[in-house]
Short mmCIF file of C-alpha atoms in Angstrom, two decimals:
data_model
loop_
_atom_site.label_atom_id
_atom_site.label_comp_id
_atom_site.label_asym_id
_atom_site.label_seq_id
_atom_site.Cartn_x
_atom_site.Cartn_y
_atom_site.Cartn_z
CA UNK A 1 142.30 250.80 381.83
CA UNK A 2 138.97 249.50 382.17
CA UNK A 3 139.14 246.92 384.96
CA UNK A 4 140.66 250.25 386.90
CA UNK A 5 137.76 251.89 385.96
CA UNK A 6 135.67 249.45 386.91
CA UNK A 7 136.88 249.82 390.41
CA UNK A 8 136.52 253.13 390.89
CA UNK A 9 132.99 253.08 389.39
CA UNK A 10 132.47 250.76 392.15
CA UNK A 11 133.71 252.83 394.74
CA UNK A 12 131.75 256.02 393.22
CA UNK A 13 128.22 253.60 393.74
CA UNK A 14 129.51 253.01 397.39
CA UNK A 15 130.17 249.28 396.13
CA UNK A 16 133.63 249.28 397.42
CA UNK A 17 135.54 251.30 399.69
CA UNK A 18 138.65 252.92 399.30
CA UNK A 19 141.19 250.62 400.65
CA UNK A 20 138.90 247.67 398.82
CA UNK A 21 139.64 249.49 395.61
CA UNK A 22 143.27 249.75 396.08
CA UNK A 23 143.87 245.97 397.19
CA UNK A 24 141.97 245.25 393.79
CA UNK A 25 143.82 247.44 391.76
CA UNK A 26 147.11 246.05 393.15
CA UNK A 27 145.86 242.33 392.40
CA UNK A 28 145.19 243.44 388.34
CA UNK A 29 148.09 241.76 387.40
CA UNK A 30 149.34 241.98 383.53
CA UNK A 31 148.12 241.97 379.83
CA UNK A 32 149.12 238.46 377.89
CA UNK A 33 150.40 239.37 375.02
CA UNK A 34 151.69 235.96 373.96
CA UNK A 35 155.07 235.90 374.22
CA UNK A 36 155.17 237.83 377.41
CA UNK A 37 152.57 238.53 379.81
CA UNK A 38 153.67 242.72 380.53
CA UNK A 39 152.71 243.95 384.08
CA UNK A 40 150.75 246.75 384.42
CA UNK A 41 150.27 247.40 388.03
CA UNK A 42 154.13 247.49 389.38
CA UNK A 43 154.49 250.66 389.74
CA UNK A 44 151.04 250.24 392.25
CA UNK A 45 152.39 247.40 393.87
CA UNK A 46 156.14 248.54 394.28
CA UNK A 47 156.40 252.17 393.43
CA UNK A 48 158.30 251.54 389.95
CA UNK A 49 156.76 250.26 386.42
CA UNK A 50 157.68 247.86 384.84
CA UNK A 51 160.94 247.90 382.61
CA UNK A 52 161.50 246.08 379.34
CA UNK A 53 165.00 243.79 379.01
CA UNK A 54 165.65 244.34 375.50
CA UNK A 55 168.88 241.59 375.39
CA UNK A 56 166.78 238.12 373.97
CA UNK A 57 164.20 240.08 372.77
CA UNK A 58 163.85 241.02 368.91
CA UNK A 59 162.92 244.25 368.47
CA UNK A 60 159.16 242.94 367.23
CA UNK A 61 158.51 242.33 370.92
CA UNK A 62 159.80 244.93 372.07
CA UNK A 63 157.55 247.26 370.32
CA UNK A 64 154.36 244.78 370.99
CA UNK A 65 155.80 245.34 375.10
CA UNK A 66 155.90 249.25 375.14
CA UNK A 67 152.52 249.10 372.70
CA UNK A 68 150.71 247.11 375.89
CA UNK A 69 152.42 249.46 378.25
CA UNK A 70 151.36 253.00 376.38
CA UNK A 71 147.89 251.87 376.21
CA UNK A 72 147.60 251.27 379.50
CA UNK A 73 148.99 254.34 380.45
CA UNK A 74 152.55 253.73 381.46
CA UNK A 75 154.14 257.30 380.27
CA UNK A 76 157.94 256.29 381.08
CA UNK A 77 159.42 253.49 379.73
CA UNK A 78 163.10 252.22 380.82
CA UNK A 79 164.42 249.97 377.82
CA UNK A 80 168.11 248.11 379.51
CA UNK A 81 170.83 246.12 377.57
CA UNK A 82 169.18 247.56 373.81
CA UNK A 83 171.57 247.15 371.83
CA UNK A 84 171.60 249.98 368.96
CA UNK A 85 170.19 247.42 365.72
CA UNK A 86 167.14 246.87 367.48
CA UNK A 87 166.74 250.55 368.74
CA UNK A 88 166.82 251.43 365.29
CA UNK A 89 163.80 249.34 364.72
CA UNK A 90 161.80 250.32 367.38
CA UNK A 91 162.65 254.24 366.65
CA UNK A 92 160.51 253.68 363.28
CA UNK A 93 157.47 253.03 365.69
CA UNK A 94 158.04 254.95 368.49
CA UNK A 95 159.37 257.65 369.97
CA UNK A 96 162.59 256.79 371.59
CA UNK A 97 165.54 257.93 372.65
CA UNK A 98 168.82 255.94 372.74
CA UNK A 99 171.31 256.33 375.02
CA UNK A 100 174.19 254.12 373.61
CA UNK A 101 176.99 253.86 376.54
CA UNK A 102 174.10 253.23 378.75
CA UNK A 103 172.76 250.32 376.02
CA UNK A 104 169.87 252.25 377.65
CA UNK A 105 166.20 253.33 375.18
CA UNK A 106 163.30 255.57 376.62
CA UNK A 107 160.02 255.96 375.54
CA UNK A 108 158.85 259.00 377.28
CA UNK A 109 160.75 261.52 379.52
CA UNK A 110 162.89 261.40 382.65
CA UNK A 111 160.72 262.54 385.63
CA UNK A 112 161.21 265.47 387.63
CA UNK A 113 163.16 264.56 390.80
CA UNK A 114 161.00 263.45 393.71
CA UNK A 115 163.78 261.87 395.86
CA UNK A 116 165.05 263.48 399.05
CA UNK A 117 168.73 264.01 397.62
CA UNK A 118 171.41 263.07 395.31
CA UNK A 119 172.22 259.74 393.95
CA UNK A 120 176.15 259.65 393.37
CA UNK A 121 177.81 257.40 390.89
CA UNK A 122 181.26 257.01 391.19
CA UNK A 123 183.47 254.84 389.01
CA UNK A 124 187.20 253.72 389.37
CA UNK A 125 187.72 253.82 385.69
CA UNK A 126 186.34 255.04 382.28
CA UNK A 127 186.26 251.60 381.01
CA UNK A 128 183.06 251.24 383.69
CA UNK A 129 181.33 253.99 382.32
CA UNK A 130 178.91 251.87 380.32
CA UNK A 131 177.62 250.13 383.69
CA UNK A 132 177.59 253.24 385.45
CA UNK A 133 175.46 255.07 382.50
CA UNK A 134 173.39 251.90 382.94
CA UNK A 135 172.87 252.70 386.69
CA UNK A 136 172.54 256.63 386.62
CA UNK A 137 170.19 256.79 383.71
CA UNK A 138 167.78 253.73 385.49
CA UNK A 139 167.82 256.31 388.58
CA UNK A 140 166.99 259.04 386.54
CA UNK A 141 164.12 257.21 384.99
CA UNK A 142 162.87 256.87 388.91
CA UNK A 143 162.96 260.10 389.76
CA UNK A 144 166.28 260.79 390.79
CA UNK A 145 168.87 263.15 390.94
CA UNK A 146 172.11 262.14 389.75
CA UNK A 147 176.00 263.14 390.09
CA UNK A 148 178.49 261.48 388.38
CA UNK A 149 182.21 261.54 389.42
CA UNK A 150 183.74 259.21 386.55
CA UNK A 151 187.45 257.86 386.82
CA UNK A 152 187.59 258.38 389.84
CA UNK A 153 189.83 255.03 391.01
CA UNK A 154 192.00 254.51 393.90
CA UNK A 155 195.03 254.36 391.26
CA UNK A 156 195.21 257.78 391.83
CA UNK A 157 193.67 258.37 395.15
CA UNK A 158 193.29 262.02 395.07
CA UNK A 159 190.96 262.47 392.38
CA UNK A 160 188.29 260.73 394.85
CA UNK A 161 189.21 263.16 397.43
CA UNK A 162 188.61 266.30 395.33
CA UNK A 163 185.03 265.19 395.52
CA UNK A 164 184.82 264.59 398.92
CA UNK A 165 181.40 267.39 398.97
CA UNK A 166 179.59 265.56 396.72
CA UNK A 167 179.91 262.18 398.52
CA UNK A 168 179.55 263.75 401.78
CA UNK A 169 176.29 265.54 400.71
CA UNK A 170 174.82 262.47 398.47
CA UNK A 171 172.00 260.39 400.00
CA UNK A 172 173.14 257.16 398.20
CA UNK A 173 176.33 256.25 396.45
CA UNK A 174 177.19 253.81 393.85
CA UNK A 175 180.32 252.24 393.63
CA UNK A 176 181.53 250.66 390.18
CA UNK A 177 184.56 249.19 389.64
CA UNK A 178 186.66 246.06 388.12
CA UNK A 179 189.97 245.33 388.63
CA UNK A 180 190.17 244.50 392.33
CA UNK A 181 186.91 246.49 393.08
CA UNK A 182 188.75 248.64 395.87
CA UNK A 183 186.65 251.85 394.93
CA UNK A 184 183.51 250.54 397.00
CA UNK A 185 185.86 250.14 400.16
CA UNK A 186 187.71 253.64 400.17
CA UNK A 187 183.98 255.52 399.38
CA UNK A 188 182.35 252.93 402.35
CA UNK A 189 184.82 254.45 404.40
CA UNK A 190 184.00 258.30 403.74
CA UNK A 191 180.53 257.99 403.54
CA UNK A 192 178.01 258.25 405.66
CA UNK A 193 175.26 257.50 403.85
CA UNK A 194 174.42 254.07 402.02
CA UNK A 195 176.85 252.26 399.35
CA UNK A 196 175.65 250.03 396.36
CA UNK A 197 179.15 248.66 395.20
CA UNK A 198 178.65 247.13 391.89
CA UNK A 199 181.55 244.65 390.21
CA UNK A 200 182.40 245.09 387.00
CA UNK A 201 183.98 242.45 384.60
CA UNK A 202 186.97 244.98 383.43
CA UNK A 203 190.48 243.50 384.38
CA UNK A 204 192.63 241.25 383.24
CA UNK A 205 193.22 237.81 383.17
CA UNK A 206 193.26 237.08 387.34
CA UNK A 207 190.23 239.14 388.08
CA UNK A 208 188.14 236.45 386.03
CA UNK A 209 185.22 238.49 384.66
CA UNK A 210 184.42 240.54 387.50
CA UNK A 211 185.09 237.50 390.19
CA UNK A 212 187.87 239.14 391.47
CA UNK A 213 185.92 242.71 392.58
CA UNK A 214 182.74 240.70 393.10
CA UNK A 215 184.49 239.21 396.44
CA UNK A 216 186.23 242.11 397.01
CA UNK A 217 183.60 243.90 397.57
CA UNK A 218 181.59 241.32 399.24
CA UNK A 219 184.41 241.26 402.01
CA UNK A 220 184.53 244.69 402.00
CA UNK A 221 185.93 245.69 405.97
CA UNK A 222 183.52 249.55 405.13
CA UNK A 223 180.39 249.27 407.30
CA UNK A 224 177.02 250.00 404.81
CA UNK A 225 178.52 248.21 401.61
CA UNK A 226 176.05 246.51 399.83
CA UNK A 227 176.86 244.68 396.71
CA UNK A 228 174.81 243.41 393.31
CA UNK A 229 176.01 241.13 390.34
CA UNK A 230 178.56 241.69 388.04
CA UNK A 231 177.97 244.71 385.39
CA UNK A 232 174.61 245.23 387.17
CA UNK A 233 174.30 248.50 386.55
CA UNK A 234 170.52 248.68 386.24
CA UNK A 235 169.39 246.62 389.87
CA UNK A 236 172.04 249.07 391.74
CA UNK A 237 170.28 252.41 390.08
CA UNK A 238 167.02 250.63 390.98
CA UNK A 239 167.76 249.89 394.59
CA UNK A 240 169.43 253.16 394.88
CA UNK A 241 166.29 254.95 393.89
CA UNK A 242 164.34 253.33 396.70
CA UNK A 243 166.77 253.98 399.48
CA UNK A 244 166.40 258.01 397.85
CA UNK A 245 162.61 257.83 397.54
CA UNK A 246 161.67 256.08 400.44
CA UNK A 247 164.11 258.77 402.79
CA UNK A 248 162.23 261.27 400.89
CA UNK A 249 158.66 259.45 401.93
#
């Protein structure tokens, strides 16, 4: 990146110091490509790059987006809610790899772990698998290690409780379920680390999209329950990865 190099140049002629450099990398802000100006310096500014929402986007942009982030360096690239036509596209340009449940595409590879433990994701049902491959894959992309304990629902409590080691010993757990959204309650109350409950819009008629387990969860009575949108599978793997990186910091 040349306004990076710039900087340090600066810094090597005793222009700039150190911490001058840094504040003036952090303020390099994005590349306009036209229809989307693609920020380069997240990952400076917040510890995470920048990831590409693929659902409104044709795949043209797309591949313009992850062109402007390769060139200026960005080696992993987290593609959410792709759907599989327009990965198809982008495949003929560049390398990437297409996780379908997930509606997840990658450009690069997933990290090595850098956290300080385990990111668990727990579902009550299979038909929340696609959120939950959102979240765990968009942890994995951070640096994270994941464990997931799928159908896992409070329908039939005891499959939970034949994983009680792996929630005991995770150092963030996220809880995804629709229906009544009970799931984030009974894990709140076992865990004793953080819990990301996440709403999903799987029910029937009365639980209205994901309304029903949205407020559920929101008044859950488990002390350390926090909660994100409906089928927002991506911003609890993101937060989750912070609570995991910054304990390991």
């Amino acid at each position: 990146m040349s306004d990076v190099k710039k900087v340090l140049e600066q810094v090597r002629d005793g222009e700039m110091t150190v911490e001058e450099a840094l504040l003036a990398i952090k303020k390099q802000p994005f590349e306009d490509i036209g229809y989307a100006k693609v920020d380069l310096h997240r990952a400076v500014r917040q510890g995470a790059p920048e990831v590409i929402y693929g659902a409104g986007k044709t795949a043209e942009q797309i591949v313009g987006i992850i062109d402007s982030m390769k060139k200026n360096e960005q080696k992993t690239i987290l593609i959410t809610r792709l759907s599989a036509k327009k990965a198809k596209k982008v495949k003929k340009l560049h390398e990437l790899t297409y996780y379908e449940e997930g509606r997840i595409g990658l450009v690069g590879e997933f990290p090595k772990p850098d956290g300080s433990g385990r990111i668990v994701v727990a579902t009550g049902g299979t038909s929340d698998i696609p959120v939950a491959e959102e979240a765990a894959l968009t942890a994995q992309a951070y640096g994270n290690e994941v464990v997931r304990l799928y159908d896992v629902g409070v329908a039939g409590l005891h499959r939970l409780l034949s994983h009680l080691d792996e929630i005991m010993d995770a150092s963030v757990i996220i809880a995804i379920a629709g229906m009544e959204g009970a799931l984030a309650s009974v894990i709140g109350g076992l865990a004793d680390c953080p819990v990301i409950a996440v709403p999903t819009s799987v029910g029937y008629g009365a639980s209205f999209q994901g309304m029903s387990a949205l407020l559920s969860m929101l008044n859950s009575c488990a002390s350390g329950v926090s909660v994100v949108n409906i089928d927002n599978g991506f911003g609890a793997g993101y937060l989750a990865s912070m609570v995991n990186r910054a304990k390991g910091r």
